[in-house]
Short mmCIF file of C-alpha atoms in Angstrom, two decimals:
data_model
loop_
_atom_site.label_atom_id
_atom_site.label_comp_id
_atom_site.label_asym_id
_atom_site.label_seq_id
_atom_site.Cartn_x
_atom_site.Cartn_y
_atom_site.Cartn_z
CA UNK U 1 11.13 32.17 1.10
CA UNK U 2 11.64 35.79 0.06
CA UNK U 3 10.23 38.65 2.04
CA UNK U 4 8.08 39.63 -0.96
CA UNK U 5 6.11 36.50 -0.39
CA UNK U 6 4.98 37.45 3.12
CA UNK U 7 1.78 39.37 3.70
CA UNK U 8 0.05 39.66 7.07
CA UNK U 9 1.73 36.59 8.41
CA UNK U 10 0.55 34.35 5.57
CA UNK U 11 2.81 33.27 2.71
CA UNK U 12 1.58 34.71 -0.57
CA UNK U 13 2.90 35.02 -4.10
CA UNK U 14 2.21 36.89 -7.27
CA UNK U 15 0.30 35.21 -10.08
CA UNK U 16 2.24 32.60 -12.02
CA UNK U 17 1.01 30.84 -15.17
CA UNK U 18 -0.16 27.24 -14.65
CA UNK U 19 2.55 24.62 -14.92
CA UNK U 20 0.38 21.83 -16.29
CA UNK U 21 -2.06 19.32 -14.92
CA UNK U 22 0.51 17.31 -13.04
CA UNK U 23 3.93 18.24 -11.78
CA UNK U 24 6.63 16.25 -13.51
CA UNK U 25 8.79 16.53 -10.42
CA UNK U 26 6.10 14.97 -8.20
CA UNK U 27 5.69 12.25 -10.82
CA UNK U 28 9.42 11.51 -10.77
CA UNK U 29 9.51 11.43 -6.96
CA UNK U 30 6.57 9.00 -6.89
CA UNK U 31 8.30 6.70 -9.36
CA UNK U 32 11.54 6.64 -7.37
CA UNK U 33 9.80 6.08 -4.03
CA UNK U 34 7.56 3.38 -5.45
CA UNK U 35 10.49 1.44 -6.86
CA UNK U 36 11.16 0.25 -3.31
CA UNK U 37 8.21 -2.07 -3.91
CA UNK U 38 10.38 -3.92 -6.41
CA UNK U 39 11.87 -5.81 -3.49
CA UNK U 40 8.54 -7.38 -2.55
CA UNK U 41 7.51 -7.98 -6.15
CA UNK U 42 10.81 -9.66 -6.87
CA UNK U 43 10.45 -11.98 -3.88
CA UNK U 44 6.86 -12.88 -4.78
CA UNK U 45 7.74 -13.49 -8.41
CA UNK U 46 10.73 -15.69 -7.66
CA UNK U 47 9.19 -17.69 -4.82
CA UNK U 48 5.83 -18.31 -6.50
CA UNK U 49 7.34 -19.80 -9.64
CA UNK U 50 10.17 -21.61 -7.86
CA UNK U 51 8.12 -23.18 -5.06
CA UNK U 52 7.33 -26.42 -6.86
CA UNK U 53 11.03 -26.92 -7.71
CA UNK U 54 12.32 -25.89 -4.27
CA UNK U 55 10.03 -28.43 -2.65
CA UNK U 56 11.39 -31.22 -4.86
CA UNK U 57 15.06 -30.22 -4.64
CA UNK U 58 15.19 -29.72 -0.87
CA UNK U 59 12.68 -32.48 -0.10
CA UNK U 60 10.50 -30.11 1.89
CA UNK U 61 7.24 -31.06 3.55
CA UNK U 62 4.10 -29.00 2.95
CA UNK U 63 4.56 -27.36 6.35
CA UNK U 64 8.16 -26.38 5.59
CA UNK U 65 7.11 -24.99 2.21
CA UNK U 66 4.30 -23.00 3.84
CA UNK U 67 6.74 -21.50 6.31
CA UNK U 68 9.28 -20.66 3.61
CA UNK U 69 6.63 -18.95 1.47
CA UNK U 70 4.92 -16.95 4.18
CA UNK U 71 7.60 -16.23 6.77
CA UNK U 72 8.88 -13.14 4.96
CA UNK U 73 5.65 -11.34 5.83
CA UNK U 74 5.97 -12.27 9.50
CA UNK U 75 9.58 -11.08 9.53
CA UNK U 76 8.50 -7.83 7.84
CA UNK U 77 6.54 -6.95 10.99
CA UNK U 78 9.86 -5.87 12.50
CA UNK U 79 10.49 -3.39 9.69
CA UNK U 80 6.94 -2.08 9.38
CA UNK U 81 6.68 -1.68 13.15
CA UNK U 82 9.90 0.33 13.33
CA UNK U 83 9.34 2.30 10.13
CA UNK U 84 6.94 4.85 11.63
CA UNK U 85 9.27 5.95 14.42
CA UNK U 86 12.31 5.71 12.13
CA UNK U 87 10.78 7.93 9.44
CA UNK U 88 9.76 10.52 12.04
CA UNK U 89 13.33 10.49 13.33
CA UNK U 90 15.56 10.42 10.23
CA UNK U 91 13.01 11.44 7.60
CA UNK U 92 11.05 9.66 4.89
CA UNK U 93 13.84 9.72 2.30
CA UNK U 94 16.55 8.05 4.38
CA UNK U 95 14.04 5.45 5.58
CA UNK U 96 13.63 4.42 1.93
CA UNK U 97 17.42 4.09 1.67
CA UNK U 98 17.42 1.93 4.80
CA UNK U 99 14.76 -0.36 3.32
CA UNK U 100 16.89 -0.98 0.23
CA UNK U 101 19.99 -1.66 2.32
CA UNK U 102 18.24 -4.30 4.44
CA UNK U 103 16.86 -6.13 1.44
CA UNK U 104 20.20 -6.05 -0.35
CA UNK U 105 21.90 -7.72 2.62
CA UNK U 106 19.11 -10.28 2.88
CA UNK U 107 19.35 -11.05 -0.84
CA UNK U 108 23.08 -11.73 -0.52
CA UNK U 109 22.48 -14.10 2.41
CA UNK U 110 19.82 -16.01 0.46
CA UNK U 111 22.02 -16.15 -2.64
CA UNK U 112 24.85 -17.84 -0.74
CA UNK U 113 22.64 -20.04 1.45
CA UNK U 114 23.49 -23.73 1.44
CA UNK U 115 20.63 -25.09 3.52
CA UNK U 116 17.14 -24.39 4.81
CA UNK U 117 18.16 -22.58 8.06
CA UNK U 118 20.59 -20.34 6.16
CA UNK U 119 17.84 -19.34 3.73
CA UNK U 120 15.56 -18.50 6.64
CA UNK U 121 18.18 -16.12 8.08
CA UNK U 122 18.38 -14.36 4.72
CA UNK U 123 14.60 -14.09 4.56
CA UNK U 124 14.58 -12.54 8.02
CA UNK U 125 16.94 -9.75 7.01
CA UNK U 126 15.14 -9.23 3.69
CA UNK U 127 11.81 -9.22 5.52
CA UNK U 128 12.88 -6.24 7.61
CA UNK U 129 13.57 -4.36 4.38
CA UNK U 130 10.19 -5.32 2.97
CA UNK U 131 8.48 -4.05 6.12
CA UNK U 132 10.18 -0.67 5.84
CA UNK U 133 9.43 -0.39 2.12
CA UNK U 134 5.75 -1.31 2.34
CA UNK U 135 5.11 1.42 4.89
CA UNK U 136 7.28 4.29 3.72
CA UNK U 137 6.69 4.36 -0.07
CA UNK U 138 2.95 5.27 0.00
CA UNK U 139 3.40 7.68 2.93
CA UNK U 140 6.20 9.58 1.18
CA UNK U 141 4.31 9.77 -2.11
CA UNK U 142 1.10 10.89 -0.41
CA UNK U 143 2.91 13.72 1.35
CA UNK U 144 4.70 14.92 -1.78
CA UNK U 145 1.86 14.64 -4.31
CA UNK U 146 -0.75 17.38 -4.90
CA UNK U 147 -4.34 16.44 -4.00
CA UNK U 148 -5.48 16.31 -7.64
CA UNK U 149 -3.15 13.42 -8.49
CA UNK U 150 -2.49 11.88 -5.07
CA UNK U 151 -4.40 8.67 -5.77
CA UNK U 152 -2.69 8.11 -9.11
CA UNK U 153 0.82 8.67 -7.75
CA UNK U 154 0.28 6.82 -4.46
CA UNK U 155 -0.80 3.69 -6.35
CA UNK U 156 2.63 3.27 -7.92
CA UNK U 157 3.99 0.95 -5.18
CA UNK U 158 1.42 -1.69 -6.08
CA UNK U 159 2.18 -1.26 -9.79
CA UNK U 160 5.90 -1.83 -9.25
CA UNK U 161 5.31 -4.78 -6.93
CA UNK U 162 3.59 -6.80 -9.63
CA UNK U 163 5.40 -5.35 -12.63
CA UNK U 164 8.54 -6.94 -11.22
CA UNK U 165 6.59 -10.08 -10.42
CA UNK U 166 6.85 -10.53 -14.18
CA UNK U 167 10.20 -9.06 -15.22
CA UNK U 168 12.66 -9.25 -12.32
CA UNK U 169 14.41 -6.61 -10.23
CA UNK U 170 17.06 -3.94 -10.26
CA UNK U 171 19.54 -4.47 -7.43
CA UNK U 172 18.23 -2.75 -4.34
CA UNK U 173 21.57 -1.06 -3.67
CA UNK U 174 21.08 0.95 -6.90
CA UNK U 175 17.65 1.99 -5.67
CA UNK U 176 19.07 3.15 -2.37
CA UNK U 177 21.59 5.35 -4.19
CA UNK U 178 18.93 6.70 -6.56
CA UNK U 179 16.66 7.69 -3.71
CA UNK U 180 19.31 10.13 -2.47
CA UNK U 181 18.33 12.39 -5.39
CA UNK U 182 14.77 12.69 -4.05
CA UNK U 183 13.64 15.59 -1.84
CA UNK U 184 12.43 15.05 1.72
CA UNK U 185 8.70 15.02 2.48
CA UNK U 186 7.49 18.63 2.89
CA UNK U 187 5.28 17.67 5.83
CA UNK U 188 8.20 16.13 7.68
CA UNK U 189 10.26 19.26 6.95
CA UNK U 190 7.54 21.50 8.40
CA UNK U 191 7.43 19.38 11.56
CA UNK U 192 11.20 19.97 11.88
CA UNK U 193 10.71 23.74 11.49
CA UNK U 194 12.34 23.88 8.04
CA UNK U 195 9.68 25.98 6.29
CA UNK U 196 11.99 27.24 3.55
CA UNK U 197 13.00 23.74 2.48
CA UNK U 198 9.37 22.58 2.68
CA UNK U 199 8.25 25.40 0.39
CA UNK U 200 10.94 24.55 -2.16
CA UNK U 201 9.64 20.96 -2.37
CA UNK U 202 6.01 22.07 -2.55
CA UNK U 203 6.89 24.61 -5.24
CA UNK U 204 8.38 21.82 -7.37
CA UNK U 205 5.49 19.39 -6.83
CA UNK U 206 2.50 21.73 -7.23
CA UNK U 207 0.75 22.83 -10.40
CA UNK U 208 0.99 26.54 -9.51
CA UNK U 209 2.85 28.77 -7.08
CA UNK U 210 -0.47 29.59 -5.41
CA UNK U 211 -1.17 25.90 -4.83
CA UNK U 212 2.26 25.48 -3.21
CA UNK U 213 1.60 28.41 -0.87
CA UNK U 214 -1.85 27.09 0.00
CA UNK U 215 -0.45 23.63 0.75
CA UNK U 216 2.26 25.08 2.97
CA UNK U 217 -0.25 27.15 4.94
CA UNK U 218 -2.51 24.09 5.35
CA UNK U 219 0.41 22.03 6.68
CA UNK U 220 1.35 24.81 9.11
CA UNK U 221 -2.19 24.97 10.45
CA UNK U 222 -2.31 21.19 10.87
CA UNK U 223 1.02 21.31 12.71
CA UNK U 224 -0.31 24.16 14.91
CA UNK U 225 2.35 26.59 13.71
CA UNK U 226 1.19 30.24 13.94
CA UNK U 227 0.66 31.99 10.61
CA UNK U 228 3.02 34.81 11.53
CA UNK U 229 5.98 32.40 11.72
CA UNK U 230 7.30 32.60 8.15
CA UNK U 231 11.09 32.39 8.47
CA UNK U 232 12.93 29.72 6.54
CA UNK U 233 13.89 27.97 9.79
CA UNK U 234 11.78 28.25 12.93
CA UNK U 235 11.45 26.62 16.32
CA UNK U 236 8.18 24.71 16.21
CA UNK U 237 6.01 25.66 19.21
CA UNK U 238 5.30 22.80 21.61
CA UNK U 239 7.28 20.48 19.40
CA UNK U 240 7.48 16.91 20.60
CA UNK U 241 10.45 14.67 19.88
CA UNK U 242 10.06 12.22 17.01
CA UNK U 243 7.10 9.98 17.73
CA UNK U 244 6.56 11.20 21.30
CA UNK U 245 2.92 10.98 22.37
CA UNK U 246 1.80 9.43 19.08
CA UNK U 247 0.84 6.04 20.52
CA UNK U 248 -1.18 7.74 23.24
CA UNK U 249 -3.08 9.80 20.65
CA UNK U 250 -3.57 6.76 18.43
CA UNK U 251 -4.46 4.00 20.88
CA UNK U 252 -5.00 5.29 24.43
CA UNK U 253 -6.88 8.59 24.11
CA UNK U 254 -7.81 9.02 20.45
CA UNK U 255 -10.41 11.55 19.35
CA UNK U 256 -13.57 10.09 17.73
CA UNK U 257 -12.18 11.00 14.30
CA UNK U 258 -8.79 9.39 14.94
CA UNK U 259 -10.46 6.26 16.33
CA UNK U 260 -12.60 6.03 13.17
CA UNK U 261 -9.52 6.55 10.99
CA UNK U 262 -7.63 3.79 12.82
CA UNK U 263 -10.54 1.36 12.49
CA UNK U 264 -10.85 2.18 8.78
CA UNK U 265 -7.11 1.67 8.22
CA UNK U 266 -6.92 -1.64 10.08
CA UNK U 267 -10.15 -2.88 8.54
CA UNK U 268 -9.10 -2.23 4.97
CA UNK U 269 -5.66 -3.79 5.46
CA UNK U 270 -7.18 -6.86 7.14
CA UNK U 271 -9.73 -7.27 4.35
CA UNK U 272 -7.13 -6.94 1.60
CA UNK U 273 -5.16 -9.93 2.85
CA UNK U 274 -7.80 -12.06 4.60
CA UNK U 275 -9.75 -12.34 1.35
CA UNK U 276 -7.05 -14.67 0.05
CA UNK U 277 -4.96 -12.78 -2.49
CA UNK U 278 -1.66 -14.22 -1.25
CA UNK U 279 -3.08 -17.74 -1.37
CA UNK U 280 -3.70 -17.23 -5.08
CA UNK U 281 -0.42 -15.43 -5.85
CA UNK U 282 1.89 -17.69 -3.83
CA UNK U 283 0.19 -21.00 -4.57
CA UNK U 284 -1.02 -20.53 -8.14
CA UNK U 285 0.76 -23.71 -9.37
CA UNK U 286 -0.86 -25.75 -6.56
CA UNK U 287 -4.30 -24.31 -7.32
CA UNK U 288 -3.94 -25.05 -11.02
CA UNK U 289 -2.77 -28.59 -10.20
CA UNK U 290 -5.89 -29.13 -8.08
CA UNK U 291 -7.96 -27.68 -10.90
CA UNK U 292 -6.63 -30.31 -13.30
CA UNK U 293 -3.54 -28.86 -14.97
CA UNK U 294 -1.09 -31.73 -14.59
CA UNK U 295 1.91 -30.38 -16.51
CA UNK U 296 4.34 -28.20 -14.56
CA UNK U 297 4.87 -26.15 -17.70
CA UNK U 298 1.12 -25.49 -17.93
CA UNK U 299 1.04 -24.57 -14.25
CA UNK U 300 3.92 -22.11 -14.64
CA UNK U 301 2.36 -20.64 -17.80
CA UNK U 302 -0.90 -20.06 -15.96
CA UNK U 303 1.03 -18.57 -13.01
CA UNK U 304 2.76 -16.10 -15.34
CA UNK U 305 -0.66 -15.22 -16.76
CA UNK U 306 -1.86 -14.44 -13.23
CA UNK U 307 1.03 -12.00 -12.75
CA UNK U 308 0.38 -10.42 -16.15
CA UNK U 309 -3.35 -9.93 -15.50
CA UNK U 310 -2.60 -8.52 -12.07
CA UNK U 311 -0.14 -5.97 -13.43
CA UNK U 312 -2.45 -4.82 -16.24
CA UNK U 313 -5.43 -4.25 -13.94
CA UNK U 314 -3.34 -2.52 -11.26
CA UNK U 315 -2.33 -0.03 -13.95
CA UNK U 316 -6.01 0.42 -14.84
CA UNK U 317 -6.93 0.99 -11.19
CA UNK U 318 -4.07 3.45 -10.77
CA UNK U 319 -5.24 5.48 -13.76
CA UNK U 320 -8.89 5.76 -12.64
CA UNK U 321 -8.57 6.14 -8.85
CA UNK U 322 -8.60 9.95 -9.04
CA UNK U 323 -11.49 9.94 -11.50
CA UNK U 324 -13.94 7.53 -9.84
CA UNK U 325 -12.75 7.80 -6.25
CA UNK U 326 -11.45 5.41 -3.61
CA UNK U 327 -14.79 4.25 -2.25
CA UNK U 328 -16.30 3.32 -5.62
CA UNK U 329 -13.25 1.29 -6.64
CA UNK U 330 -13.07 -0.52 -3.29
CA UNK U 331 -16.75 -1.52 -3.41
CA UNK U 332 -16.55 -2.61 -7.04
CA UNK U 333 -13.35 -4.53 -6.39
CA UNK U 334 -14.53 -6.37 -3.30
CA UNK U 335 -17.87 -7.23 -4.94
CA UNK U 336 -16.06 -8.74 -7.91
CA UNK U 337 -13.71 -10.63 -5.61
CA UNK U 338 -16.68 -12.13 -3.75
CA UNK U 339 -18.27 -13.37 -6.97
CA UNK U 340 -14.97 -14.74 -8.29
CA UNK U 341 -14.11 -16.53 -5.05
CA UNK U 342 -17.57 -18.07 -4.84
CA UNK U 343 -17.32 -19.34 -8.40
CA UNK U 344 -13.75 -20.59 -7.90
CA UNK U 345 -14.62 -22.40 -4.68
CA UNK U 346 -17.62 -24.03 -6.32
CA UNK U 347 -15.61 -25.19 -9.35
CA UNK U 348 -12.82 -26.65 -7.22
CA UNK U 349 -15.38 -28.41 -5.02
CA UNK U 350 -16.99 -30.02 -8.07
CA UNK U 351 -13.57 -31.18 -9.31
CA UNK U 352 -12.66 -32.49 -5.86
CA UNK U 353 -15.86 -34.53 -5.64
CA UNK U 354 -15.31 -36.17 -9.03
CA UNK U 355 -11.85 -37.79 -8.67
CA UNK U 356 -10.48 -39.51 -11.74
CA UNK U 357 -12.69 -37.53 -14.11
CA UNK U 358 -11.51 -34.77 -16.44
CA UNK U 359 -14.08 -32.00 -16.23
CA UNK U 360 -12.83 -29.61 -18.87
CA UNK U 361 -15.54 -27.05 -18.16
CA UNK U 362 -14.64 -26.99 -14.47
CA UNK U 363 -10.92 -26.72 -15.24
CA UNK U 364 -11.54 -23.80 -17.60
CA UNK U 365 -13.92 -22.20 -15.12
CA UNK U 366 -11.37 -22.48 -12.30
CA UNK U 367 -8.57 -20.90 -14.34
CA UNK U 368 -10.89 -18.13 -15.54
CA UNK U 369 -12.15 -17.28 -12.06
CA UNK U 370 -8.58 -17.11 -10.73
CA UNK U 371 -7.92 -14.50 -13.41
CA UNK U 372 -11.09 -12.53 -12.65
CA UNK U 373 -10.27 -12.63 -8.95
CA UNK U 374 -6.80 -11.12 -9.39
CA UNK U 375 -8.22 -8.62 -11.91
CA UNK U 376 -10.95 -7.34 -9.58
CA UNK U 377 -8.52 -7.27 -6.66
CA UNK U 378 -5.99 -5.29 -8.68
CA UNK U 379 -8.41 -2.63 -9.85
CA UNK U 380 -9.35 -1.60 -6.32
CA UNK U 381 -8.38 -3.47 -3.16
CA UNK U 382 -4.75 -3.81 -4.30
CA UNK U 383 -3.67 -0.21 -5.03
CA UNK U 384 -6.42 1.75 -3.23
CA UNK U 385 -5.66 0.20 0.17
CA UNK U 386 -2.24 1.88 0.17
CA UNK U 387 -3.59 5.16 -1.17
CA UNK U 388 -6.45 5.37 1.33
CA UNK U 389 -4.51 4.42 4.45
CA UNK U 390 -1.57 6.70 3.71
CA UNK U 391 -3.75 9.79 3.26
CA UNK U 392 -6.35 9.63 6.06
CA UNK U 393 -4.18 10.06 9.17
CA UNK U 394 -3.37 13.52 10.59
CA UNK U 395 0.18 14.57 9.70
CA UNK U 396 1.66 13.98 13.18
CA UNK U 397 0.13 10.51 13.38
CA UNK U 398 0.56 9.49 9.76
CA UNK U 399 3.85 7.59 9.83
CA UNK U 400 3.11 5.45 12.88
CA UNK U 401 -0.59 5.10 12.09
CA UNK U 402 0.25 3.83 8.63
CA UNK U 403 2.84 1.47 10.12
CA UNK U 404 0.12 -0.17 12.25
CA UNK U 405 -1.88 -0.87 9.11
CA UNK U 406 1.14 -2.30 7.32
CA UNK U 407 1.94 -4.51 10.32
CA UNK U 408 -1.58 -5.99 10.25
CA UNK U 409 -1.37 -6.37 6.47
CA UNK U 410 1.91 -8.29 6.67
CA UNK U 411 0.70 -10.37 9.62
CA UNK U 412 -2.40 -11.51 7.73
CA UNK U 413 -0.34 -12.10 4.60
CA UNK U 414 2.05 -14.29 6.59
CA UNK U 415 -0.77 -16.21 8.24
CA UNK U 416 -2.46 -16.90 4.89
CA UNK U 417 0.84 -17.83 3.26
CA UNK U 418 1.84 -20.22 6.03
CA UNK U 419 -1.52 -21.92 6.53
CA UNK U 420 -3.13 -22.18 3.09
CA UNK U 421 -1.99 -25.69 2.30
CA UNK U 422 -3.08 -26.94 5.72
CA UNK U 423 -6.35 -25.02 5.41
CA UNK U 424 -7.04 -26.53 1.99
CA UNK U 425 -6.49 -30.00 3.43
CA UNK U 426 -8.79 -29.36 6.37
CA UNK U 427 -11.62 -27.65 4.48
CA UNK U 428 -10.75 -28.89 0.96
CA UNK U 429 -9.33 -26.34 -1.45
CA UNK U 430 -12.80 -25.39 -2.61
CA UNK U 431 -13.91 -24.86 0.97
CA UNK U 432 -10.90 -22.60 1.62
CA UNK U 433 -11.90 -20.29 -1.22
CA UNK U 434 -15.52 -20.26 -0.11
CA UNK U 435 -14.22 -19.12 3.30
CA UNK U 436 -12.32 -16.31 1.58
CA UNK U 437 -15.54 -15.42 -0.24
CA UNK U 438 -17.26 -14.99 3.12
CA UNK U 439 -14.50 -12.62 4.23
CA UNK U 440 -14.92 -10.63 1.01
CA UNK U 441 -18.66 -10.30 1.61
CA UNK U 442 -18.08 -9.01 5.15
CA UNK U 443 -15.42 -6.62 3.83
CA UNK U 444 -17.87 -5.16 1.29
CA UNK U 445 -20.33 -4.37 4.08
CA UNK U 446 -17.52 -2.81 6.14
CA UNK U 447 -16.37 -0.63 3.23
CA UNK U 448 -19.92 0.50 2.47
CA UNK U 449 -20.59 1.41 6.10
CA UNK U 450 -17.33 2.82 7.41
CA UNK U 451 -15.29 4.33 4.57
CA UNK U 452 -16.04 7.88 3.35
CA UNK U 453 -14.78 9.12 0.01
CA UNK U 454 -11.46 10.99 0.20
CA UNK U 455 -10.83 11.87 -3.45
CA UNK U 456 -9.49 15.40 -3.92
CA UNK U 457 -9.53 16.21 -0.21
CA UNK U 458 -6.49 18.12 1.14
CA UNK U 459 -4.54 15.99 3.59
CA UNK U 460 -4.82 18.59 6.32
CA UNK U 461 -8.65 18.51 6.12
CA UNK U 462 -9.04 14.74 5.86
CA UNK U 463 -9.86 14.31 9.55
CA UNK U 464 -13.16 16.18 9.11
CA UNK U 465 -14.59 13.25 7.11
CA UNK U 466 -14.28 10.85 10.03
CA UNK U 467 -15.85 10.46 13.44
CA UNK U 468 -19.44 9.41 12.71
CA UNK U 469 -18.65 5.75 11.86
CA UNK U 470 -20.74 6.02 8.74
CA UNK U 471 -19.77 6.60 5.14
CA UNK U 472 -22.96 8.52 4.34
CA UNK U 473 -21.08 11.81 4.33
CA UNK U 474 -19.54 12.11 0.89
CA UNK U 475 -16.87 14.65 -0.01
CA UNK U 476 -16.51 15.89 -3.56
CA UNK U 477 -14.29 18.54 -5.09
CA UNK U 478 -15.41 20.50 -8.13
CA UNK U 479 -13.12 21.40 -11.01
CA UNK U 480 -12.83 24.94 -9.67
CA UNK U 481 -11.45 23.54 -6.43
CA UNK U 482 -14.57 24.38 -4.39
CA UNK U 483 -15.61 21.73 -1.91
CA UNK U 484 -19.14 20.42 -1.80
CA UNK U 485 -20.57 18.10 0.87
CA UNK U 486 -23.52 15.92 0.05
CA UNK U 487 -25.63 14.16 2.63
CA UNK U 488 -27.36 10.94 1.58
#
């Protein structure tokens, strides 16, 4: 930073014409970071369509198939648990590279596997990569993106996950190499005392020079760096080693605001998975078979349609999240999921209670409600979960706080994936989806009560929205950038 940009201890700059509504550089960084989600989308796409053939070829029992389908999410707990500390230590960018490397090794092991145990070893290694990727991509994008487009850019991981559900994957080793061209997170750079490098990244990812300066000053205040420290490289006062004291501040002695943030993060991640999305995505052929589609070709065609609908509506959700806000999309999404799950559970129950009969209306209704369920999930609960949870934590707690949410998300995903077939036998398949509907109803109440709106809020001021355990305090940002708080 040049000396001409320093005035009274605060970084300033002369007027510069606007650079456009959205920085192309921030857009490119978001795309590259989000491509790590290809690895999960590829696994979901391959395993969902191949499950019915794998079961026949390897003569697997339902329990073995459940474990094979869902174990990746349990294994990913290792990666997501370590990702927070790792990213604080080596940086966000190199953590993305590490995620790609793990999945590449796991993919090779699975490709050359000759039996069930060998495949499981490959899934373990790949699962570690998935855990790293699911945590680091939204955190990196949130920290790079300007507030005006943070929701749009941070939704990209979910888009890529299900885009490659449909079309395949680029080898993860290529992704790891490509990520090396990305800049480091400016917030991580500030925490390391590298103010000059942080400003260069902010300057490239902001709409104006003034916005870059304002963002840098906000990050410095959040990191408790005095305003008069403006050198390119500084020694951060009272700096703690990577991750030191974070767990104490998160779990042992959190402030009321941090406790609220943690509850909101864990609650939204739990609700996303416990409402049954992985049961539908992983076991679509089984669901369609129970609904009355007997042909494997018809089942696979319907499964592809599920992936297509999911991708389309995730794109829609990504495009409107900064316009309508996180809270509105989450409530709309979870409400639609509840209605769809109730209708799907009812249709499957009717079919189950009329064995030997072909109820065309019930078959059509079941297929339709599966589509509406994935559509309503994808417009809100799918992408917004990652946006919301990656932006609400204070900067020093963000990486490891977000990793806790991802760990719970993957744990619930694994539990659903490994128990759905057994659950559908115990409760009937219709009963299982009615149970998911109950979870969705409870989640809607939780969202309405606990989650404040965060659209347009600077990351360094996000903590002020939390602490009252009520979502009645709404935060809006006008076009002029002035903040307005409304009490309802």
